[in-house]
Coordinates of C-alpha atoms in Angstrom, one line a residue:
Chain H
M16 CA 94.7 105.9 108.1
L17 CA 95.7 102.6 109.6
I18 CA 93.5 99.8 108.6
I19 CA 93.8 96.8 110.9
G20 CA 92.7 93.8 108.8
E21 CA 89.8 92.1 110.7
K22 CA 89.3 88.9 108.8
L23 CA 91.2 86.6 111.1
S24 CA 88.4 86.1 113.7
I25 CA 87.4 83.0 115.5
I26 CA 83.8 83.9 114.6
A27 CA 84.4 83.0 111.0
K28 CA 84.0 79.2 110.4
R29 CA 86.9 78.8 108.1
V30 CA 89.3 80.6 110.5
R31 CA 88.0 78.8 113.5
E32 CA 88.6 75.4 111.8
A33 CA 92.1 76.4 110.8
M34 CA 92.8 77.5 114.4
F35 CA 91.6 74.2 115.8
K36 CA 93.6 72.2 113.2
K37 CA 96.6 74.5 113.4
D38 CA 96.4 74.7 109.6
K39 CA 98.5 77.7 108.6
G40 CA 97.2 77.8 105.0
P41 CA 93.9 79.7 105.4
I42 CA 95.3 82.0 108.1
Q43 CA 98.3 83.1 106.0
E44 CA 96.2 83.4 102.9
I45 CA 93.7 85.8 104.6
A46 CA 96.6 87.7 106.2
K47 CA 98.2 88.2 102.8
A48 CA 95.0 89.3 101.2
Q49 CA 94.5 91.9 103.9
W50 CA 98.1 93.1 103.6
N51 CA 97.8 93.3 99.9
A52 CA 94.6 95.3 100.1
G53 CA 96.4 97.9 102.3
A54 CA 96.0 96.6 105.9
R55 CA 99.2 97.6 107.8
M56 CA 98.3 95.6 111.0
I57 CA 96.4 92.3 111.3
D58 CA 93.9 91.6 113.9
A59 CA 94.1 88.2 115.5
N60 CA 90.8 87.5 117.2
I61 CA 90.9 84.3 119.2
G62 CA 87.8 85.0 121.3
P63 CA 87.8 84.4 125.0
A64 CA 90.1 81.4 124.4
E65 CA 89.8 80.0 127.9
D66 CA 91.5 76.7 127.0
G67 CA 94.9 76.8 125.3
G68 CA 94.6 80.5 124.6
E69 CA 98.3 81.1 125.2
E70 CA 99.5 78.5 122.8
L71 CA 96.9 79.6 120.2
M72 CA 97.8 83.3 120.3
Q73 CA 101.5 82.4 120.0
W74 CA 100.7 80.2 117.0
M75 CA 98.6 83.0 115.4
V76 CA 101.3 85.7 115.9
R77 CA 104.0 83.5 114.4
T78 CA 101.8 82.2 111.6
I79 CA 100.7 85.7 110.5
Q80 CA 104.2 87.2 110.8
E81 CA 105.6 84.4 108.7
A82 CA 103.3 85.5 105.9
V83 CA 103.3 89.3 106.1
P84 CA 105.7 92.0 107.5
S85 CA 103.1 93.3 109.8
P86 CA 102.5 94.0 113.5
I87 CA 99.6 92.2 115.1
C88 CA 96.6 93.4 117.0
L89 CA 96.1 90.8 119.8
D90 CA 92.4 90.5 120.2
T91 CA 91.2 88.4 123.2
T92 CA 89.8 88.9 126.6
N93 CA 92.4 86.4 127.9
A94 CA 95.2 88.4 129.4
K95 CA 97.5 85.4 129.6
A96 CA 97.0 84.7 125.9
I97 CA 97.9 88.3 125.2
E98 CA 101.1 88.1 127.2
A99 CA 102.0 84.9 125.5
G100 CA 101.4 86.6 122.1
L101 CA 103.5 89.6 123.1
Q102 CA 106.4 87.3 124.0
V103 CA 106.7 86.0 120.5
H104 CA 105.6 89.2 118.6
D105 CA 108.3 90.3 116.1
N106 CA 108.6 94.1 116.5
Q107 CA 110.7 94.8 113.4
W108 CA 107.6 96.0 111.5
G109 CA 106.0 97.9 114.3
R110 CA 104.8 97.3 117.9
A111 CA 101.8 95.1 118.7
L112 CA 98.4 96.6 119.7
I113 CA 96.4 95.0 122.5
N114 CA 92.6 94.8 121.9
S115 CA 91.6 95.9 124.6
T116 CA 91.4 97.5 128.0
S117 CA 88.4 99.5 129.3
N118 CA 87.2 101.1 132.4
D119 CA 86.3 97.8 133.9
P120 CA 88.8 97.0 136.7
E121 CA 89.0 93.4 135.4
R122 CA 90.6 94.9 132.3
F123 CA 93.3 96.9 134.1
P124 CA 95.9 94.2 134.0
I125 CA 96.0 94.7 130.3
L126 CA 97.6 98.1 130.9
E127 CA 100.3 96.5 133.0
L128 CA 101.0 94.3 130.0
A129 CA 101.1 97.3 127.7
A130 CA 103.6 99.0 130.0
K131 CA 105.7 95.9 130.6
Y132 CA 106.0 95.0 126.9
N133 CA 106.1 98.6 125.6
C134 CA 103.3 98.0 123.2
Q135 CA 100.2 99.9 122.1
V136 CA 96.7 99.4 123.6
I137 CA 93.1 100.0 122.7
G138 CA 90.9 101.6 125.4
L139 CA 87.3 100.7 124.8
T140 CA 85.2 103.4 126.4
V141 CA 82.9 101.2 128.4
G142 CA 82.9 100.6 132.1
K143 CA 81.5 98.0 134.4
G144 CA 78.0 99.6 134.2
G145 CA 77.2 98.7 130.6
L146 CA 77.0 100.7 127.4
P147 CA 77.7 104.4 127.3
A148 CA 74.6 106.5 126.5
D149 CA 76.1 109.2 124.3
A150 CA 79.3 110.9 123.2
E151 CA 79.7 112.8 126.5
E152 CA 79.6 109.6 128.5
R153 CA 82.1 108.0 126.2
C154 CA 84.4 111.0 126.8
G155 CA 84.1 110.7 130.5
I156 CA 85.1 107.1 130.4
A157 CA 87.9 107.9 128.0
A158 CA 89.3 110.4 130.4
E159 CA 89.3 107.8 133.2
I160 CA 91.1 105.3 131.0
M161 CA 93.7 107.9 130.1
A162 CA 94.3 108.7 133.7
R163 CA 94.6 105.0 134.4
A164 CA 97.0 104.5 131.5
M165 CA 99.3 107.2 132.9
E166 CA 99.1 105.6 136.3
Y167 CA 100.3 102.3 134.8
G168 CA 103.0 104.0 132.8
V169 CA 101.5 103.7 129.3
P170 CA 102.2 106.9 127.3
L171 CA 99.0 108.5 125.9
E172 CA 100.6 108.3 122.4
D173 CA 100.3 104.5 122.7
L174 CA 96.6 104.5 123.7
Y175 CA 93.9 104.2 121.0
L176 CA 90.4 105.3 122.2
D177 CA 87.6 103.1 120.8
P178 CA 84.1 104.7 121.2
L179 CA 82.4 101.3 120.6
V180 CA 80.5 101.2 117.3
L181 CA 77.0 99.7 117.8
Q182 CA 74.7 98.2 115.3
I183 CA 72.7 100.6 113.2
A184 CA 69.9 98.1 113.0
T185 CA 69.3 98.2 116.8
S186 CA 71.0 101.4 118.1
Q187 CA 70.6 103.9 115.3
D188 CA 71.2 107.0 117.4
H189 CA 74.6 105.7 118.5
A190 CA 75.9 106.1 114.9
M191 CA 76.1 109.8 115.4
H192 CA 77.1 109.5 119.1
V193 CA 80.2 107.6 117.9
I194 CA 81.1 110.2 115.3
K195 CA 80.8 113.0 117.9
A196 CA 82.9 110.9 120.3
I197 CA 85.6 110.6 117.7
K198 CA 85.8 114.3 117.4
M199 CA 85.7 114.9 121.2
F200 CA 88.4 112.2 121.9
Q201 CA 90.9 114.1 119.9
E202 CA 90.4 117.2 122.1
L203 CA 91.3 115.2 125.2
N204 CA 95.1 115.6 124.7
D205 CA 97.6 117.6 122.7
P206 CA 98.9 115.9 120.4
A207 CA 95.4 114.6 119.7
M208 CA 94.5 111.2 121.1
K209 CA 94.5 108.3 118.6
T210 CA 91.2 106.6 117.8
V211 CA 90.0 103.3 116.5
V212 CA 86.7 101.6 115.7
G213 CA 85.5 98.1 115.1
L214 CA 83.9 99.4 111.9
S215 CA 81.8 96.5 110.6
N216 CA 79.8 96.4 113.8
I217 CA 77.8 99.3 112.3
S218 CA 76.3 96.9 109.7
N219 CA 76.1 93.8 111.9
G220 CA 72.6 92.5 111.5
C221 CA 71.9 94.3 108.2
P222 CA 71.1 92.5 105.0
K223 CA 74.2 91.2 103.2
N224 CA 73.9 93.6 100.3
V225 CA 73.7 96.6 102.6
R226 CA 76.7 95.8 104.7
P227 CA 79.6 97.0 102.4
L228 CA 77.7 100.2 101.6
M229 CA 77.0 100.9 105.2
N230 CA 80.6 100.2 106.3
R231 CA 82.1 102.3 103.5
Q232 CA 79.8 105.3 104.0
Y233 CA 80.3 105.2 107.8
F234 CA 84.0 104.9 107.4
A235 CA 84.2 108.0 105.1
L236 CA 82.3 110.0 107.7
L237 CA 84.6 108.9 110.5
M238 CA 87.7 109.6 108.5
Y239 CA 86.4 113.1 107.8
H240 CA 86.1 113.6 111.6
G241 CA 89.7 112.5 112.2
L242 CA 89.5 108.8 112.9
T243 CA 93.1 107.4 113.1
S244 CA 92.5 103.7 112.5
A245 CA 89.8 101.1 111.9
I246 CA 89.6 97.3 112.5
A247 CA 88.0 96.5 109.2
D248 CA 88.2 94.6 105.9
A249 CA 90.9 96.4 104.0
A250 CA 89.6 95.1 100.7
E251 CA 86.3 96.8 101.4
L252 CA 87.9 100.1 102.4
S253 CA 91.1 100.8 100.7
E254 CA 89.5 102.7 97.8
I255 CA 87.5 104.8 100.2
A256 CA 90.5 105.6 102.3
K257 CA 92.6 106.7 99.3
T258 CA 89.7 108.8 98.0
M259 CA 89.2 110.4 101.3
D260 CA 92.9 111.2 101.6
V261 CA 92.6 112.9 98.2
I262 CA 89.5 114.8 99.1
M263 CA 90.9 115.9 102.4
G264 CA 94.2 117.0 100.7
K265 CA 96.4 114.5 102.5
T266 CA 97.7 113.0 99.2
L267 CA 98.1 114.8 95.9
Y268 CA 95.5 113.9 93.3
A269 CA 96.7 112.0 90.1
H270 CA 94.4 110.1 87.7
S271 CA 95.8 106.8 88.9
Y272 CA 95.6 107.6 92.6
L273 CA 93.6 104.4 93.3
E274 CA 96.5 102.3 91.9
M275 CA 99.0 103.7 94.4
Chain F
M25 CA 115.7 133.7 127.4
P26 CA 117.7 133.0 124.3
F27 CA 115.7 132.9 121.0
T28 CA 115.4 129.5 119.5
P29 CA 114.3 129.6 115.8
P30 CA 111.4 127.3 115.1
K31 CA 112.3 124.2 113.0
E32 CA 110.2 122.2 110.6
S33 CA 110.8 118.6 110.2
Y34 CA 109.3 116.2 107.6
N35 CA 108.6 112.5 107.3
G36 CA 109.7 112.3 103.6
K37 CA 113.0 112.5 101.9
I38 CA 114.1 113.1 98.3
F39 CA 115.7 110.1 96.7
E40 CA 119.4 110.3 96.3
L41 CA 120.3 109.7 92.6
A42 CA 123.9 108.8 91.5
L43 CA 125.0 110.1 88.1
G44 CA 127.9 109.2 85.9
S45 CA 130.8 107.0 86.9
G46 CA 134.4 107.3 87.8
E47 CA 136.0 110.1 89.7
K48 CA 133.7 112.8 88.3
A49 CA 130.5 110.9 89.3
L50 CA 128.1 112.8 91.4
A51 CA 124.8 112.5 93.2
I52 CA 121.8 114.8 93.6
G53 CA 118.9 114.8 96.1
G54 CA 118.9 113.1 99.4
E55 CA 117.5 116.1 101.3
N56 CA 114.7 115.8 103.9
V57 CA 114.1 119.6 104.1
L58 CA 113.2 122.4 101.7
S59 CA 116.0 123.9 99.7
F60 CA 118.8 125.5 101.6
H61 CA 117.1 124.6 104.9
G62 CA 120.1 122.5 106.0
F63 CA 119.7 124.0 109.5
E64 CA 116.5 121.9 109.8
G65 CA 117.6 118.6 108.5
S66 CA 119.9 117.0 106.1
T67 CA 121.0 118.3 102.6
P68 CA 123.8 115.8 101.8
R69 CA 124.1 116.9 98.1
K70 CA 124.3 120.4 96.7
P71 CA 122.4 121.3 93.6
V72 CA 124.2 120.5 90.3
I73 CA 124.4 122.7 87.3
A74 CA 124.7 120.9 83.9
M75 CA 126.0 123.1 81.1
E76 CA 124.1 122.8 77.9
V77 CA 125.8 121.7 74.7
Q78 CA 124.1 121.0 71.4
D79 CA 124.7 118.6 68.5
I80 CA 124.5 121.4 66.0
A81 CA 125.7 125.0 66.1
P82 CA 123.2 127.0 68.2
A83 CA 122.0 129.3 65.4
D84 CA 118.8 130.2 67.3
W85 CA 120.6 131.3 70.5
P86 CA 121.0 135.0 71.0
Q87 CA 124.3 136.4 69.8
T88 CA 125.5 137.2 73.3
V89 CA 125.5 133.6 74.3
Q90 CA 126.4 132.2 70.9
D91 CA 129.6 134.3 71.0
V92 CA 130.8 132.7 74.2
Y93 CA 131.0 129.3 72.4
K94 CA 131.9 130.4 68.9
D95 CA 135.2 128.6 68.8
V96 CA 133.7 125.2 69.8
S97 CA 130.0 125.2 69.1
G98 CA 130.3 123.5 65.7
D99 CA 131.7 120.4 67.4
P100 CA 129.8 118.8 70.3
V101 CA 132.8 117.0 71.6
A102 CA 135.0 120.2 71.6
W103 CA 132.1 122.1 73.1
A104 CA 131.5 119.6 75.9
L105 CA 135.3 119.5 76.7
H106 CA 135.4 123.2 76.7
C107 CA 132.6 123.3 79.3
Q108 CA 134.2 120.5 81.4
D109 CA 137.8 121.6 81.3
K110 CA 137.8 125.4 80.8
L111 CA 134.5 126.3 82.5
G112 CA 134.5 123.7 85.2
A113 CA 131.1 122.2 84.4
E114 CA 130.0 119.5 86.9
A115 CA 127.8 117.9 84.2
I116 CA 127.0 118.3 80.6
A117 CA 123.5 118.4 79.1
L118 CA 123.7 117.3 75.4
R119 CA 120.6 118.5 73.6
L120 CA 120.1 116.7 70.3
T121 CA 118.5 119.8 68.7
G122 CA 119.5 118.8 65.2
T123 CA 117.3 115.7 65.2
H124 CA 114.2 117.9 65.2
P125 CA 112.4 117.5 61.9
D126 CA 112.5 121.3 61.4
K127 CA 116.1 121.7 62.4
G128 CA 118.0 119.3 60.2
D129 CA 116.2 116.1 60.9
I130 CA 119.4 114.3 61.8
S131 CA 118.9 110.5 62.0
A132 CA 118.7 108.6 65.3
E133 CA 121.8 106.6 64.3
Q134 CA 123.8 109.8 63.7
A135 CA 122.6 111.3 67.0
A136 CA 123.6 108.1 68.8
A137 CA 127.1 108.4 67.3
T138 CA 127.4 111.9 68.7
V139 CA 126.3 110.7 72.1
K140 CA 128.9 108.0 72.0
K141 CA 131.7 110.4 71.0
V142 CA 130.8 112.9 73.7
L143 CA 130.5 110.2 76.4
E144 CA 133.9 108.9 75.5
A145 CA 135.4 112.3 75.6
I146 CA 134.1 113.7 78.9
K147 CA 134.5 112.5 82.5
V148 CA 131.6 114.4 84.1
P149 CA 128.1 112.9 84.0
L150 CA 126.1 113.4 80.8
I151 CA 122.4 114.3 80.4
I152 CA 121.1 113.3 77.0
L153 CA 118.1 115.4 75.8
G154 CA 116.0 115.0 72.7
S155 CA 114.8 117.8 70.5
N156 CA 111.5 117.9 72.4
H157 CA 109.7 116.6 69.3
A158 CA 107.6 113.8 71.0
E159 CA 107.6 111.5 68.0
K160 CA 111.1 112.0 66.8
D161 CA 112.5 111.7 70.3
T162 CA 111.1 108.2 70.5
A163 CA 113.4 107.0 67.8
V164 CA 116.4 109.2 68.7
L165 CA 116.4 108.5 72.5
V166 CA 116.1 104.7 72.0
K167 CA 119.3 104.8 69.9
A168 CA 120.9 107.3 72.2
A169 CA 120.1 105.1 75.2
E170 CA 121.7 102.1 73.6
A171 CA 124.8 104.2 72.8
A172 CA 125.0 105.2 76.5
K173 CA 124.4 101.8 78.0
G174 CA 126.3 101.3 81.2
S175 CA 127.3 105.0 81.5
N176 CA 124.8 105.7 84.3
C177 CA 123.9 109.0 82.6
V178 CA 120.5 110.6 82.4
I179 CA 118.2 110.5 79.4
G180 CA 115.0 112.4 78.6
K181 CA 112.6 113.7 78.4
A182 CA 109.8 111.1 78.7
Q183 CA 106.5 112.9 78.2
E184 CA 102.9 111.7 78.2
A185 CA 103.0 111.1 74.5
N186 CA 106.1 109.0 74.4
Y187 CA 107.0 107.8 77.9
K188 CA 106.5 104.1 77.2
T189 CA 109.2 103.8 74.6
I190 CA 111.7 106.1 76.3
A191 CA 111.2 104.6 79.8
A192 CA 111.7 101.1 78.3
A193 CA 114.9 102.2 76.6
A194 CA 116.2 103.8 79.8
M195 CA 115.3 100.7 81.8
A196 CA 117.0 98.4 79.2
N197 CA 120.2 100.4 79.3
D198 CA 120.2 101.1 83.0
L199 CA 120.0 104.9 82.6
K200 CA 118.3 107.6 84.8
L201 CA 115.2 109.1 83.2
I202 CA 113.7 112.6 83.1
A203 CA 109.9 112.6 83.3
M204 CA 108.5 115.9 82.0
S205 CA 104.9 117.0 82.3
E206 CA 103.5 120.4 81.4
L207 CA 103.3 122.6 84.4
D208 CA 100.7 120.6 86.3
I209 CA 101.5 119.0 89.6
N210 CA 98.8 116.3 89.2
L211 CA 99.9 115.4 85.8
S212 CA 103.5 115.3 87.0
K213 CA 102.5 112.8 89.7
Q214 CA 100.4 110.9 87.1
L215 CA 103.3 110.5 84.7
N216 CA 105.6 109.3 87.5
I217 CA 102.9 106.7 88.4
L218 CA 102.6 105.5 84.8
I219 CA 106.3 105.2 84.4
T220 CA 106.8 103.3 87.6
Q221 CA 103.8 101.0 86.7
M222 CA 105.9 99.9 83.7
G223 CA 108.4 98.5 86.2
F224 CA 110.8 101.5 86.1
D225 CA 112.4 102.1 89.5
R226 CA 111.1 105.4 90.9
E227 CA 114.5 105.9 92.5
K228 CA 116.0 106.3 89.1
L229 CA 113.6 109.1 88.0
I230 CA 114.1 112.9 87.8
T231 CA 111.0 115.0 87.7
D232 CA 110.9 117.9 85.3
P233 CA 107.7 119.9 86.0
M234 CA 108.6 122.1 83.0
C235 CA 110.4 125.4 83.2
S236 CA 109.7 129.0 82.3
A237 CA 111.7 132.2 82.4
L238 CA 111.5 135.1 84.7
S239 CA 108.4 137.2 83.8
Y240 CA 107.2 134.5 81.5
G241 CA 105.4 132.4 84.0
L242 CA 108.2 131.6 86.3
E243 CA 105.8 131.8 89.2
Y244 CA 103.8 128.9 87.8
T245 CA 106.9 126.6 87.7
Y246 CA 108.0 127.9 91.0
S247 CA 104.7 127.1 92.7
V248 CA 104.5 123.6 91.0
M249 CA 108.0 122.8 92.2
E250 CA 107.4 124.0 95.7
R251 CA 104.1 122.0 96.0
I252 CA 105.9 118.9 94.6
K253 CA 108.6 119.2 97.2
L254 CA 106.1 119.8 100.0
A255 CA 104.1 116.7 98.9
A256 CA 107.3 114.7 98.8
L257 CA 108.4 115.9 102.3
A258 CA 105.3 116.7 104.3
Q259 CA 103.0 114.1 102.8
N260 CA 105.8 111.6 102.3
D261 CA 104.5 110.9 98.8
P262 CA 107.0 108.5 97.3
V263 CA 105.8 109.2 93.7
L264 CA 107.0 112.8 94.1
Q265 CA 110.3 112.0 95.9
P266 CA 112.5 111.9 92.8
P267 CA 114.9 114.9 92.5
M268 CA 113.7 117.8 90.3
L269 CA 115.2 119.3 87.3
A270 CA 114.9 122.9 86.0
D271 CA 115.8 123.1 82.3
A272 CA 116.2 126.9 82.7
G273 CA 118.6 128.1 80.0
M274 CA 116.5 127.2 77.0
Y275 CA 113.6 129.2 78.3
V276 CA 115.6 132.2 79.3
W277 CA 117.5 132.7 76.0
K278 CA 114.2 132.9 74.1
V279 CA 112.7 135.9 75.8
K280 CA 112.8 139.5 74.7
E281 CA 114.7 140.6 77.7
T282 CA 117.7 138.5 76.7
Q283 CA 117.7 139.7 73.1
A284 CA 116.4 143.3 72.8
P285 CA 119.3 145.5 71.8
E286 CA 120.3 148.5 74.0
A287 CA 119.7 150.9 71.2
G288 CA 115.9 150.4 71.2
L289 CA 115.6 150.1 75.0
P290 CA 118.4 152.1 76.6
E291 CA 116.5 152.0 80.0
W292 CA 117.0 148.2 80.1
G293 CA 120.7 148.6 80.3
S294 CA 123.5 146.5 78.8
L295 CA 122.2 143.5 76.8
A296 CA 125.1 141.3 77.7
E297 CA 124.7 141.8 81.4
R298 CA 120.9 141.7 81.1
G299 CA 120.9 138.2 79.6
I300 CA 123.3 136.8 82.1
A301 CA 121.3 138.3 85.0
W302 CA 118.1 137.0 83.5
E303 CA 119.4 133.4 83.4
A304 CA 121.0 133.7 86.8
V305 CA 117.9 135.0 88.5
T306 CA 115.6 132.5 86.8
A307 CA 117.9 129.6 87.6
S308 CA 118.5 130.6 91.3
S309 CA 114.7 131.0 91.8
F310 CA 114.2 127.4 90.8
L311 CA 116.9 126.3 93.3
V312 CA 114.9 128.0 96.0
S313 CA 111.6 126.4 94.8
G314 CA 113.2 123.0 95.0
A315 CA 115.2 122.0 91.9
D316 CA 118.1 119.6 92.6
M317 CA 119.6 120.1 89.1
L318 CA 119.7 122.9 86.6
I319 CA 120.5 123.1 82.9
M320 CA 122.0 126.4 81.9
R321 CA 123.8 128.1 79.0
H322 CA 125.8 131.2 79.8
P323 CA 129.1 130.6 81.8
A324 CA 128.8 133.9 83.6
A325 CA 125.3 133.0 84.7
V326 CA 126.5 129.6 85.8
E327 CA 129.3 131.2 87.9
A328 CA 126.7 133.6 89.5
V329 CA 124.5 130.7 90.5
K330 CA 127.4 128.6 91.8
K331 CA 128.3 131.6 94.0
F332 CA 124.6 131.8 95.1
I333 CA 124.7 128.1 96.0
A334 CA 127.9 128.5 98.0
E335 CA 126.5 131.4 99.9
M336 CA 123.2 129.7 100.6
E337 CA 124.6 126.4 101.7
V338 CA 125.6 126.7 105.3

């Protein structure tokens, strides 16, 4: 299970202020905390970043990689900012992951970047027409993204399919659609397609005390159904991930398994 | 169409462990495939057989194996040199049996002096073993470790009851450490975790999942070893990647089949041959299940297992 540390998002006030002031301290502190909690990739979410996105993404990639030996998940809708980030990304700890392409033609240039820079890319299973209704529709979109990826020269092993987790508070039936989609995505190729979710969206809008429980429980279910990776708070999930690995026989049990 | 045999490949690799120093130094482990599966990957080191020597005469060994060493077994230095020079031992395992409270209760200081003498005499790597009395071993192995400082030898066995002191002594004197648990794969992993949590480098560990003799639970040890190896290779579990030891001889030469005289059981055949065969079969089984190092007693059994290794290593 690859946990992609999610805490470096422009949505968080502290992170946003640090980005504006180019203050490395808080960024590196959060990156280190995620790394120490078990994240093996760090998400750098700079939002739409219409002004100065290129420079900001480069600064983020460098700032994070100065602090932790980790590849970066470049999270923005600004393709130029992504390309700028890829240009400075240090691949010695693994290749970057772009977040994301989709079945919207406006997002196809992202695949060109993935091919050009030989990096990995998330395919969000939405199209131009709005949210997918169920697992089957997500699969249909996934198949189109896969065809597009091959057309652009991105190997399917480098594509992570994202079924789009929706809020339980507003779209309760999608919780199970997403689980089913995770199962179905894997069947779309041999070797199985990789999958990723933006986990904490499930509990977005829930009361604060419910959120960690909801995230952890949902994560365990998704892991059981073969999820490859999650953009999430590593501190919240690392114990669940280790426990699920033991329950599913992926690591050998020992009394101190949580400490490993 | 020509037949292509299927090949397994693994993510994990066993740590390569260097033992001893000088021209007779050697290394074990380093493989990234199951035993003798060199055709699938890399097996840079062949299994090593350490020949067992004791600090006192082995009065409790069956006569057939006592007799082989009768001229040297009163003197651990002479015994060790005999194994090294006459029998071609690649390593010596010095078991400090005499320190056991029921077998002479030799002091830790005296045991350490024996260790020092043997170390000075031999060129091959040394494995220092306590008497398997958890409490006494704590005192004995601490002194023995000090006596062996800088020799890059192996000391053991650290068990659940005494690992803290013994691991600390091994760490302080830069020795390799045997971690022994009692035939339980999960406890074996747990002990390795506990030892590494003390700051002991897991790449200096040897896992001993505990041994047994043919027809006395060999299949349990076999299965535990095999599962440890698979967890190390297939699950890439670093806690289980130290090389494994099978301390086979001491279990073999306790069982009825290596001692019952021919007169009582003529259908069992020659006692002398039977004991040798019993040790050779037990030991070679553990090589197949994943051991990187063996401790054995009878020279003829050692020869047989060396031949087995040579034939299996292609």
